[in-house]
Every structure is written in C-alpha cells, then in structure tokens.
Amino acid sequence: TLGRLESYGFVEARRGKGFTIRDVREEGGMDVYRHLFRFSITAPDTAAEMFTDIVAVERGIVLEALLAYTAAEKVLDPGELAAAVDELEAMVRESVPDYPRIIATEIALIRKVLGVLGMSMQRAVLNSIADMVVEVPEAVSAYFAVAADLHVLVWRALLAVWDAESAPTEAQIALFEDLF
C-alpha cells in the first residue's frame, strides 16, 4: 500500500525514517492531481472543489488559445474547422449524446489550435486535464451540466469571428467568457 501511495506521489519514502505524507495539493503534479481527483469522488465537497479548479485551468487555456488564434494569422483550413463543428453539432443532437466523444472532439479542435499557435505547454496541460475529465464519469456529467448546444454555439461564434478576419468585439469576448 505504501509503495502504491509513493508511486502516486502521496507519500515520500525516507530511508531509515519511514514515510512522510506529502501535501499533494501544494507539491503534486498532474498525475498526482488525477489520482487525488479520482479518489475524492466519494467525498463530494472535495471532488467539487477539485473539479472547479480543473475547469478554471481548462477554461483559461481554452479561452487564451481561441482568442490568440483570433488575433493570429489563420493557418487552419476554415472548411475543416466548419466540418468539425458540424460533426460536433450532429453528436450533440443525437437522441442520447455521447458526452465523452463530444469532449474528445472539442479537445481535438483545441489541440489543433494550440499546435498551430506553438503553445506546447498549454497543450500538455490540456491533454492531462482532458484525460482526467474523460476518465471520471461524474466529471463528464458535470462538464455538461449546461446544455451541450452551448458548446456548439461557442464554436459557431468563433468560426464567425475567424471568418470575418477581425478581432472579436468586446461583446463577443464577453459572450465567450460567459459561455465558458
């Protein structure tokens, strides 16, 4: 048990002194946070607090990437982006939406944007967060606490801004922030 806790990063082995419990929320990385989040599902208050942190980080990365792409030279094929959003909309409109698949499609779009922007560290963090969210059914349910149609609305609004090849208005930025 102690070996497993050590492999998760929850304890630190000290030769000749035993094990010391680590303050994983202060010192832990994404893998530690993933295990802690999964284990906290049985403690709703802790899980909700952690999910709030996860969503805040994801929101920041996604919003930063999408707005940065808006200001950057567009290198992604607009037709390919529109087709991906159409696919996303079709998934959302299914009688029983496959939420993990919807999240995976959205994450794939964000990964493309982060890739062309050269935001590799944000992409790495987003990959870890996405894996964590998709692995935990309760997290997937919480991610879609609002209608999945809103996800499509955000993407359609972004495509409109990107097609206009102009910076988003303050009203559009406020809309994106509210939707996120």
mmCIF file with all atom_site columns, N, CA and C in Angstrom, residues 97-158:
data_model
loop_
_atom_site.group_PDB
_atom_site.id
_atom_site.type_symbol
_atom_site.label_atom_id
_atom_site.label_alt_id
_atom_site.label_comp_id
_atom_site.label_asym_id
_atom_site.label_entity_id
_atom_site.label_seq_id
_atom_site.pdbx_PDB_ins_code
_atom_site.Cartn_x
_atom_site.Cartn_y
_atom_site.Cartn_z
_atom_site.occupancy
_atom_site.B_iso_or_equiv
_atom_site.pdbx_formal_charge
_atom_site.auth_seq_id
_atom_site.auth_comp_id
_atom_site.auth_asym_id
_atom_site.auth_atom_id
_atom_site.pdbx_PDB_model_num
ATOM 1   N N  . PRO A 1 97  ? -26.778 11.776 -26.473 1.00 0.00 ? 97  PRO A N  1
ATOM 2   C CA . PRO A 1 97  ? -25.434 12.265 -26.813 1.00 0.00 ? 97  PRO A CA 1
ATOM 3   C C  . PRO A 1 97  ? -24.329 11.493 -26.092 1.00 0.00 ? 97  PRO A C  1
ATOM 4   N N  . ASP A 1 98  ? -23.269 11.216 -26.822 1.00 0.00 ? 98  ASP A N  1
ATOM 5   C CA . ASP A 1 98  ? -22.094 10.540 -26.271 1.00 0.00 ? 98  ASP A CA 1
ATOM 6   C C  . ASP A 1 98  ? -21.149 11.635 -25.769 1.00 0.00 ? 98  ASP A C  1
ATOM 7   N N  . TYR A 1 99  ? -21.321 12.021 -24.510 1.00 0.00 ? 99  TYR A N  1
ATOM 8   C CA . TYR A 1 99  ? -20.579 13.151 -23.961 1.00 0.00 ? 99  TYR A CA 1
ATOM 9   C C  . TYR A 1 99  ? -19.063 12.977 -23.991 1.00 0.00 ? 99  TYR A C  1
ATOM 10  N N  . PRO A 1 100 ? -18.525 11.808 -23.653 1.00 0.00 ? 100 PRO A N  1
ATOM 11  C CA . PRO A 1 100 ? -17.066 11.667 -23.767 1.00 0.00 ? 100 PRO A CA 1
ATOM 12  C C  . PRO A 1 100 ? -16.569 11.900 -25.203 1.00 0.00 ? 100 PRO A C  1
ATOM 13  N N  . ARG A 1 101 ? -17.344 11.451 -26.179 1.00 0.00 ? 101 ARG A N  1
ATOM 14  C CA . ARG A 1 101 ? -16.968 11.661 -27.589 1.00 0.00 ? 101 ARG A CA 1
ATOM 15  C C  . ARG A 1 101 ? -17.052 13.143 -27.955 1.00 0.00 ? 101 ARG A C  1
ATOM 16  N N  . ILE A 1 102 ? -18.042 13.832 -27.428 1.00 0.00 ? 102 ILE A N  1
ATOM 17  C CA . ILE A 1 102 ? -18.171 15.269 -27.682 1.00 0.00 ? 102 ILE A CA 1
ATOM 18  C C  . ILE A 1 102 ? -16.973 16.003 -27.095 1.00 0.00 ? 102 ILE A C  1
ATOM 19  N N  . ILE A 1 103 ? -16.623 15.665 -25.856 1.00 0.00 ? 103 ILE A N  1
ATOM 20  C CA . ILE A 1 103 ? -15.455 16.291 -25.227 1.00 0.00 ? 103 ILE A CA 1
ATOM 21  C C  . ILE A 1 103 ? -14.206 16.005 -26.045 1.00 0.00 ? 103 ILE A C  1
ATOM 22  N N  . ALA A 1 104 ? -14.034 14.763 -26.484 1.00 0.00 ? 104 ALA A N  1
ATOM 23  C CA . ALA A 1 104 ? -12.852 14.391 -27.265 1.00 0.00 ? 104 ALA A CA 1
ATOM 24  C C  . ALA A 1 104 ? -12.781 15.198 -28.563 1.00 0.00 ? 104 ALA A C  1
ATOM 25  N N  . THR A 1 105 ? -13.915 15.426 -29.196 1.00 0.00 ? 105 THR A N  1
ATOM 26  C CA . THR A 1 105 ? -13.944 16.214 -30.431 1.00 0.00 ? 105 THR A CA 1
ATOM 27  C C  . THR A 1 105 ? -13.558 17.661 -30.156 1.00 0.00 ? 105 THR A C  1
ATOM 28  N N  . GLU A 1 106 ? -14.098 18.229 -29.085 1.00 0.00 ? 106 GLU A N  1
ATOM 29  C CA . GLU A 1 106 ? -13.742 19.601 -28.733 1.00 0.00 ? 106 GLU A CA 1
ATOM 30  C C  . GLU A 1 106 ? -12.259 19.718 -28.377 1.00 0.00 ? 106 GLU A C  1
ATOM 31  N N  . ILE A 1 107 ? -11.771 18.763 -27.612 1.00 0.00 ? 107 ILE A N  1
ATOM 32  C CA . ILE A 1 107 ? -10.363 18.782 -27.221 1.00 0.00 ? 107 ILE A CA 1
ATOM 33  C C  . ILE A 1 107 ? -9.475  18.667 -28.458 1.00 0.00 ? 107 ILE A C  1
ATOM 34  N N  . ALA A 1 108 ? -9.875  17.843 -29.417 1.00 0.00 ? 108 ALA A N  1
ATOM 35  C CA . ALA A 1 108 ? -9.089  17.708 -30.650 1.00 0.00 ? 108 ALA A CA 1
ATOM 36  C C  . ALA A 1 108 ? -9.018  19.046 -31.391 1.00 0.00 ? 108 ALA A C  1
ATOM 37  N N  . LEU A 1 109 ? -10.114 19.781 -31.406 1.00 0.00 ? 109 LEU A N  1
ATOM 38  C CA . LEU A 1 109 ? -10.105 21.102 -32.044 1.00 0.00 ? 109 LEU A CA 1
ATOM 39  C C  . LEU A 1 109 ? -9.166  22.068 -31.317 1.00 0.00 ? 109 LEU A C  1
ATOM 40  N N  . ILE A 1 110 ? -9.247  22.063 -30.001 1.00 0.00 ? 110 ILE A N  1
ATOM 41  C CA . ILE A 1 110 ? -8.384  22.944 -29.217 1.00 0.00 ? 110 ILE A CA 1
ATOM 42  C C  . ILE A 1 110 ? -6.923  22.547 -29.404 1.00 0.00 ? 110 ILE A C  1
ATOM 43  N N  . ARG A 1 111 ? -6.649  21.250 -29.447 1.00 0.00 ? 111 ARG A N  1
ATOM 44  C CA . ARG A 1 111 ? -5.269  20.782 -29.663 1.00 0.00 ? 111 ARG A CA 1
ATOM 45  C C  . ARG A 1 111 ? -4.714  21.311 -30.983 1.00 0.00 ? 111 ARG A C  1
ATOM 46  N N  . LYS A 1 112 ? -5.550  21.292 -32.029 1.00 0.00 ? 112 LYS A N  1
ATOM 47  C CA . LYS A 1 112 ? -5.108  21.830 -33.324 1.00 0.00 ? 112 LYS A CA 1
ATOM 48  C C  . LYS A 1 112 ? -4.751  23.304 -33.199 1.00 0.00 ? 112 LYS A C  1
ATOM 49  N N  . VAL A 1 113 ? -5.611  24.047 -32.536 1.00 0.00 ? 113 VAL A N  1
ATOM 50  C CA . VAL A 1 113 ? -5.370  25.486 -32.372 1.00 0.00 ? 113 VAL A CA 1
ATOM 51  C C  . VAL A 1 113 ? -4.091  25.720 -31.564 1.00 0.00 ? 113 VAL A C  1
ATOM 52  N N  . LEU A 1 114 ? -3.949  24.998 -30.454 1.00 0.00 ? 114 LEU A N  1
ATOM 53  C CA . LEU A 1 114 ? -2.740  25.148 -29.638 1.00 0.00 ? 114 LEU A CA 1
ATOM 54  C C  . LEU A 1 114 ? -1.499  24.764 -30.429 1.00 0.00 ? 114 LEU A C  1
ATOM 55  N N  . GLY A 1 115 ? -1.617  23.748 -31.261 1.00 0.00 ? 115 GLY A N  1
ATOM 56  C CA . GLY A 1 115 ? -0.483  23.307 -32.071 1.00 0.00 ? 115 GLY A CA 1
ATOM 57  C C  . GLY A 1 115 ? -0.018  24.369 -33.051 1.00 0.00 ? 115 GLY A C  1
ATOM 58  N N  . VAL A 1 116 ? -0.955  24.982 -33.756 1.00 0.00 ? 116 VAL A N  1
ATOM 59  C CA . VAL A 1 116 ? -0.548  25.988 -34.743 1.00 0.00 ? 116 VAL A CA 1
ATOM 60  C C  . VAL A 1 116 ? -0.066  27.269 -34.079 1.00 0.00 ? 116 VAL A C  1
ATOM 61  N N  . LEU A 1 117 ? -0.480  27.486 -32.836 1.00 0.00 ? 117 LEU A N  1
ATOM 62  C CA . LEU A 1 117 ? -0.023  28.668 -32.103 1.00 0.00 ? 117 LEU A CA 1
ATOM 63  C C  . LEU A 1 117 ? 1.319   28.417 -31.411 1.00 0.00 ? 117 LEU A C  1
ATOM 64  N N  . GLY A 1 118 ? 1.784   27.170 -31.413 1.00 0.00 ? 118 GLY A N  1
ATOM 65  C CA . GLY A 1 118 ? 3.037   26.840 -30.747 1.00 0.00 ? 118 GLY A CA 1
ATOM 66  C C  . GLY A 1 118 ? 2.934   26.880 -29.234 1.00 0.00 ? 118 GLY A C  1
ATOM 67  N N  . MET A 1 119 ? 1.756   26.643 -28.705 1.00 0.00 ? 119 MET A N  1
ATOM 68  C CA . MET A 1 119 ? 1.528   26.669 -27.255 1.00 0.00 ? 119 MET A CA 1
ATOM 69  C C  . MET A 1 119 ? 1.629   25.244 -26.711 1.00 0.00 ? 119 MET A C  1
ATOM 70  N N  . SER A 1 120 ? 2.849   24.693 -26.742 1.00 0.00 ? 120 SER A N  1
ATOM 71  C CA . SER A 1 120 ? 3.032   23.291 -26.393 1.00 0.00 ? 120 SER A CA 1
ATOM 72  C C  . SER A 1 120 ? 2.811   23.002 -24.912 1.00 0.00 ? 120 SER A C  1
ATOM 73  N N  . MET A 1 121 ? 3.201   23.905 -24.031 1.00 0.00 ? 121 MET A N  1
ATOM 74  C CA . MET A 1 121 ? 2.998   23.662 -22.600 1.00 0.00 ? 121 MET A CA 1
ATOM 75  C C  . MET A 1 121 ? 1.510   23.666 -22.263 1.00 0.00 ? 121 MET A C  1
ATOM 76  N N  . GLN A 1 122 ? 0.767   24.614 -22.818 1.00 0.00 ? 122 GLN A N  1
ATOM 77  C CA . GLN A 1 122 ? -0.676  24.647 -22.589 1.00 0.00 ? 122 GLN A CA 1
ATOM 78  C C  . GLN A 1 122 ? -1.329  23.377 -23.144 1.00 0.00 ? 122 GLN A C  1
ATOM 79  N N  . ARG A 1 123 ? -0.813  22.918 -24.288 1.00 0.00 ? 123 ARG A N  1
ATOM 80  C CA . ARG A 1 123 ? -1.351  21.693 -24.887 1.00 0.00 ? 123 ARG A CA 1
ATOM 81  C C  . ARG A 1 123 ? -1.095  20.499 -23.968 1.00 0.00 ? 123 ARG A C  1
ATOM 82  N N  . ALA A 1 124 ? 0.088   20.419 -23.383 1.00 0.00 ? 124 ALA A N  1
ATOM 83  C CA . ALA A 1 124 ? 0.414   19.311 -22.473 1.00 0.00 ? 124 ALA A CA 1
ATOM 84  C C  . ALA A 1 124 ? -0.503  19.331 -21.250 1.00 0.00 ? 124 ALA A C  1
ATOM 85  N N  . VAL A 1 125 ? -0.721  20.503 -20.679 1.00 0.00 ? 125 VAL A N  1
ATOM 86  C CA . VAL A 1 125 ? -1.602  20.609 -19.512 1.00 0.00 ? 125 VAL A CA 1
ATOM 87  C C  . VAL A 1 125 ? -3.036  20.252 -19.917 1.00 0.00 ? 125 VAL A C  1
ATOM 88  N N  . LEU A 1 126 ? -3.478  20.763 -21.064 1.00 0.00 ? 126 LEU A N  1
ATOM 89  C CA . LEU A 1 126 ? -4.828  20.451 -21.537 1.00 0.00 ? 126 LEU A CA 1
ATOM 90  C C  . LEU A 1 126 ? -4.978  18.947 -21.769 1.00 0.00 ? 126 LEU A C  1
ATOM 91  N N  . ASN A 1 127 ? -3.966  18.295 -22.319 1.00 0.00 ? 127 ASN A N  1
ATOM 92  C CA . ASN A 1 127 ? -4.026  16.847 -22.523 1.00 0.00 ? 127 ASN A CA 1
ATOM 93  C C  . ASN A 1 127 ? -4.251  16.125 -21.205 1.00 0.00 ? 127 ASN A C  1
ATOM 94  N N  . SER A 1 128 ? -3.520  16.524 -20.166 1.00 0.00 ? 128 SER A N  1
ATOM 95  C CA . SER A 1 128 ? -3.676  15.889 -18.858 1.00 0.00 ? 128 SER A CA 1
ATOM 96  C C  . SER A 1 128 ? -5.056  16.147 -18.276 1.00 0.00 ? 128 SER A C  1
ATOM 97  N N  . ILE A 1 129 ? -5.511  17.377 -18.390 1.00 0.00 ? 129 ILE A N  1
ATOM 98  C CA . ILE A 1 129 ? -6.836  17.713 -17.870 1.00 0.00 ? 129 ILE A CA 1
ATOM 99  C C  . ILE A 1 129 ? -7.915  16.934 -18.619 1.00 0.00 ? 129 ILE A C  1
ATOM 100 N N  . ALA A 1 130 ? -7.797  16.879 -19.938 1.00 0.00 ? 130 ALA A N  1
ATOM 101 C CA . ALA A 1 130 ? -8.796  16.176 -20.742 1.00 0.00 ? 130 ALA A CA 1
ATOM 102 C C  . ALA A 1 130 ? -8.849  14.703 -20.366 1.00 0.00 ? 130 ALA A C  1
ATOM 103 N N  . ASP A 1 131 ? -7.670  14.083 -20.216 1.00 0.00 ? 131 ASP A N  1
ATOM 104 C CA . ASP A 1 131 ? -7.637  12.675 -19.818 1.00 0.00 ? 131 ASP A CA 1
ATOM 105 C C  . ASP A 1 131 ? -8.330  12.488 -18.474 1.00 0.00 ? 131 ASP A C  1
ATOM 106 N N  . MET A 1 132 ? -8.064  13.401 -17.551 1.00 0.00 ? 132 MET A N  1
ATOM 107 C CA . MET A 1 132 ? -8.626  13.308 -16.213 1.00 0.00 ? 132 MET A CA 1
ATOM 108 C C  . MET A 1 132 ? -10.154 13.430 -16.267 1.00 0.00 ? 132 MET A C  1
ATOM 109 N N  . VAL A 1 133 ? -10.647 14.374 -17.022 1.00 0.00 ? 133 VAL A N  1
ATOM 110 C CA . VAL A 1 133 ? -12.089 14.609 -17.095 1.00 0.00 ? 133 VAL A CA 1
ATOM 111 C C  . VAL A 1 133 ? -12.796 13.426 -17.749 1.00 0.00 ? 133 VAL A C  1
ATOM 112 N N  . VAL A 1 134 ? -12.244 12.930 -18.845 1.00 0.00 ? 134 VAL A N  1
ATOM 113 C CA . VAL A 1 134 ? -12.901 11.851 -19.581 1.00 0.00 ? 134 VAL A CA 1
ATOM 114 C C  . VAL A 1 134 ? -12.887 10.540 -18.796 1.00 0.00 ? 134 VAL A C  1
ATOM 115 N N  . GLU A 1 135 ? -11.875 10.334 -17.943 1.00 0.00 ? 135 GLU A N  1
ATOM 116 C CA . GLU A 1 135 ? -11.777 9.098  -17.164 1.00 0.00 ? 135 GLU A CA 1
ATOM 117 C C  . GLU A 1 135 ? -12.827 8.991  -16.065 1.00 0.00 ? 135 GLU A C  1
ATOM 118 N N  . VAL A 1 136 ? -13.382 10.108 -15.651 1.00 0.00 ? 136 VAL A N  1
ATOM 119 C CA . VAL A 1 136 ? -14.280 10.102 -14.496 1.00 0.00 ? 136 VAL A CA 1
ATOM 120 C C  . VAL A 1 136 ? -15.704 10.460 -14.968 1.00 0.00 ? 136 VAL A C  1
ATOM 121 N N  . PRO A 1 137 ? -16.612 9.467  -14.981 1.00 0.00 ? 137 PRO A N  1
ATOM 122 C CA . PRO A 1 137 ? -17.968 9.721  -15.481 1.00 0.00 ? 137 PRO A CA 1
ATOM 123 C C  . PRO A 1 137 ? -18.657 10.903 -14.799 1.00 0.00 ? 137 PRO A C  1
ATOM 124 N N  . GLU A 1 138 ? -18.432 11.077 -13.502 1.00 0.00 ? 138 GLU A N  1
ATOM 125 C CA . GLU A 1 138 ? -19.055 12.202 -12.795 1.00 0.00 ? 138 GLU A CA 1
ATOM 126 C C  . GLU A 1 138 ? -18.543 13.532 -13.330 1.00 0.00 ? 138 GLU A C  1
ATOM 127 N N  . ALA A 1 139 ? -17.282 13.558 -13.733 1.00 0.00 ? 139 ALA A N  1
ATOM 128 C CA . ALA A 1 139 ? -16.716 14.786 -14.299 1.00 0.00 ? 139 ALA A CA 1
ATOM 129 C C  . ALA A 1 139 ? -17.339 15.089 -15.658 1.00 0.00 ? 139 ALA A C  1
ATOM 130 N N  . VAL A 1 140 ? -17.547 14.052 -16.452 1.00 0.00 ? 140 VAL A N  1
ATOM 131 C CA . VAL A 1 140 ? -18.181 14.240 -17.761 1.00 0.00 ? 140 VAL A CA 1
ATOM 132 C C  . VAL A 1 140 ? -19.585 14.797 -17.559 1.00 0.00 ? 140 VAL A C  1
ATOM 133 N N  . SER A 1 141 ? -20.318 14.231 -16.607 1.00 0.00 ? 141 SER A N  1
ATOM 134 C CA . SER A 1 141 ? -21.676 14.722 -16.326 1.00 0.00 ? 141 SER A CA 1
ATOM 135 C C  . SER A 1 141 ? -21.645 16.181 -15.885 1.00 0.00 ? 141 SER A C  1
ATOM 136 N N  . ALA A 1 142 ? -20.708 16.519 -15.017 1.00 0.00 ? 142 ALA A N  1
ATOM 137 C CA . ALA A 1 142 ? -20.603 17.900 -14.533 1.00 0.00 ? 142 ALA A CA 1
ATOM 138 C C  . ALA A 1 142 ? -20.209 18.850 -15.654 1.00 0.00 ? 142 ALA A C  1
ATOM 139 N N  . TYR A 1 143 ? -19.369 18.393 -16.560 1.00 0.00 ? 143 TYR A N  1
ATOM 140 C CA . TYR A 1 143 ? -18.929 19.222 -17.690 1.00 0.00 ? 143 TYR A CA 1
ATOM 141 C C  . TYR A 1 143 ? -20.118 19.623 -18.554 1.00 0.00 ? 143 TYR A C  1
ATOM 142 N N  . PHE A 1 144 ? -21.120 18.744 -18.618 1.00 0.00 ? 144 PHE A N  1
ATOM 143 C CA . PHE A 1 144 ? -22.308 19.022 -19.417 1.00 0.00 ? 144 PHE A CA 1
ATOM 144 C C  . PHE A 1 144 ? -23.504 19.372 -18.535 1.00 0.00 ? 144 PHE A C  1
ATOM 145 N N  . ALA A 1 145 ? -23.241 20.043 -17.425 1.00 0.00 ? 145 ALA A N  1
ATOM 146 C CA . ALA A 1 145 ? -24.332 20.499 -16.557 1.00 0.00 ? 145 ALA A CA 1
ATOM 147 C C  . ALA A 1 145 ? -25.204 21.506 -17.301 1.00 0.00 ? 145 ALA A C  1
ATOM 148 N N  . VAL A 1 146 ? -24.590 22.233 -18.219 1.00 0.00 ? 146 VAL A N  1
ATOM 149 C CA . VAL A 1 146 ? -25.338 23.121 -19.114 1.00 0.00 ? 146 VAL A CA 1
ATOM 150 C C  . VAL A 1 146 ? -25.540 22.380 -20.425 1.00 0.00 ? 146 VAL A C  1
ATOM 151 N N  . ALA A 1 147 ? -26.490 22.819 -21.202 1.00 0.00 ? 147 ALA A N  1
ATOM 152 C CA . ALA A 1 147 ? -26.814 22.136 -22.454 1.00 0.00 ? 147 ALA A CA 1
ATOM 153 C C  . ALA A 1 147 ? -25.598 22.041 -23.370 1.00 0.00 ? 147 ALA A C  1
ATOM 154 N N  . ALA A 1 148 ? -25.449 20.896 -23.984 1.00 0.00 ? 148 ALA A N  1
ATOM 155 C CA . ALA A 1 148 ? -24.339 20.671 -24.915 1.00 0.00 ? 148 ALA A CA 1
ATOM 156 C C  . ALA A 1 148 ? -24.444 21.604 -26.120 1.00 0.00 ? 148 ALA A C  1
ATOM 157 N N  . ASP A 1 149 ? -25.657 22.087 -26.409 1.00 0.00 ? 149 ASP A N  1
ATOM 158 C CA . ASP A 1 149 ? -25.835 23.036 -27.511 1.00 0.00 ? 149 ASP A CA 1
ATOM 159 C C  . ASP A 1 149 ? -24.995 24.293 -27.324 1.00 0.00 ? 149 ASP A C  1
ATOM 160 N N  . LEU A 1 150 ? -24.745 24.674 -26.068 1.00 0.00 ? 150 LEU A N  1
ATOM 161 C CA . LEU A 1 150 ? -23.934 25.861 -25.815 1.00 0.00 ? 150 LEU A CA 1
ATOM 162 C C  . LEU A 1 150 ? -22.501 25.681 -26.316 1.00 0.00 ? 150 LEU A C  1
ATOM 163 N N  . HIS A 1 151 ? -22.010 24.455 -26.269 1.00 0.00 ? 151 HIS A N  1
ATOM 164 C CA . HIS A 1 151 ? -20.677 24.190 -26.782 1.00 0.00 ? 151 HIS A CA 1
ATOM 165 C C  . HIS A 1 151 ? -20.631 24.496 -28.280 1.00 0.00 ? 151 HIS A C  1
ATOM 166 N N  . VAL A 1 152 ? -21.667 24.063 -28.996 1.00 0.00 ? 152 VAL A N  1
ATOM 167 C CA . VAL A 1 152 ? -21.743 24.315 -30.433 1.00 0.00 ? 152 VAL A CA 1
ATOM 168 C C  . VAL A 1 152 ? -21.881 25.808 -30.687 1.00 0.00 ? 152 VAL A C  1
ATOM 169 N N  . LEU A 1 153 ? -22.685 26.489 -29.884 1.00 0.00 ? 153 LEU A N  1
ATOM 170 C CA . LEU A 1 153 ? -22.868 27.934 -30.038 1.00 0.00 ? 153 LEU A CA 1
ATOM 171 C C  . LEU A 1 153 ? -21.532 28.676 -29.943 1.00 0.00 ? 153 LEU A C  1
ATOM 172 N N  . VAL A 1 154 ? -20.697 28.292 -28.991 1.00 0.00 ? 154 VAL A N  1
ATOM 173 C CA . VAL A 1 154 ? -19.383 28.928 -28.856 1.00 0.00 ? 154 VAL A CA 1
ATOM 174 C C  . VAL A 1 154 ? -18.559 28.709 -30.119 1.00 0.00 ? 154 VAL A C  1
ATOM 175 N N  . TRP A 1 155 ? -18.516 27.480 -30.599 1.00 0.00 ? 155 TRP A N  1
ATOM 176 C CA . TRP A 1 155 ? -17.727 27.191 -31.795 1.00 0.00 ? 155 TRP A CA 1
ATOM 177 C C  . TRP A 1 155 ? -18.262 27.925 -33.015 1.00 0.00 ? 155 TRP A C  1
ATOM 178 N N  . ARG A 1 156 ? -19.571 28.003 -33.161 1.00 0.00 ? 156 ARG A N  1
ATOM 179 C CA . ARG A 1 156 ? -20.153 28.739 -34.307 1.00 0.00 ? 156 ARG A CA 1
ATOM 180 C C  . ARG A 1 156 ? -19.786 30.234 -34.223 1.00 0.00 ? 156 ARG A C  1
ATOM 181 N N  . ALA A 1 157 ? -19.859 30.781 -33.018 1.00 0.00 ? 157 ALA A N  1
ATOM 182 C CA . ALA A 1 157 ? -19.499 32.195 -32.838 1.00 0.00 ? 157 ALA A CA 1
ATOM 183 C C  . ALA A 1 157 ? -18.022 32.419 -33.163 1.00 0.00 ? 157 ALA A C  1
ATOM 184 N N  . LEU A 1 158 ? -17.169 31.498 -32.736 1.00 0.00 ? 158 LEU A N  1
ATOM 185 C CA . LEU A 1 158 ? -15.741 31.622 -33.051 1.00 0.00 ? 158 LEU A CA 1
ATOM 186 C C  . LEU A 1 158 ? -15.491 31.530 -34.551 1.00 0.00 ? 158 LEU A C  1
#
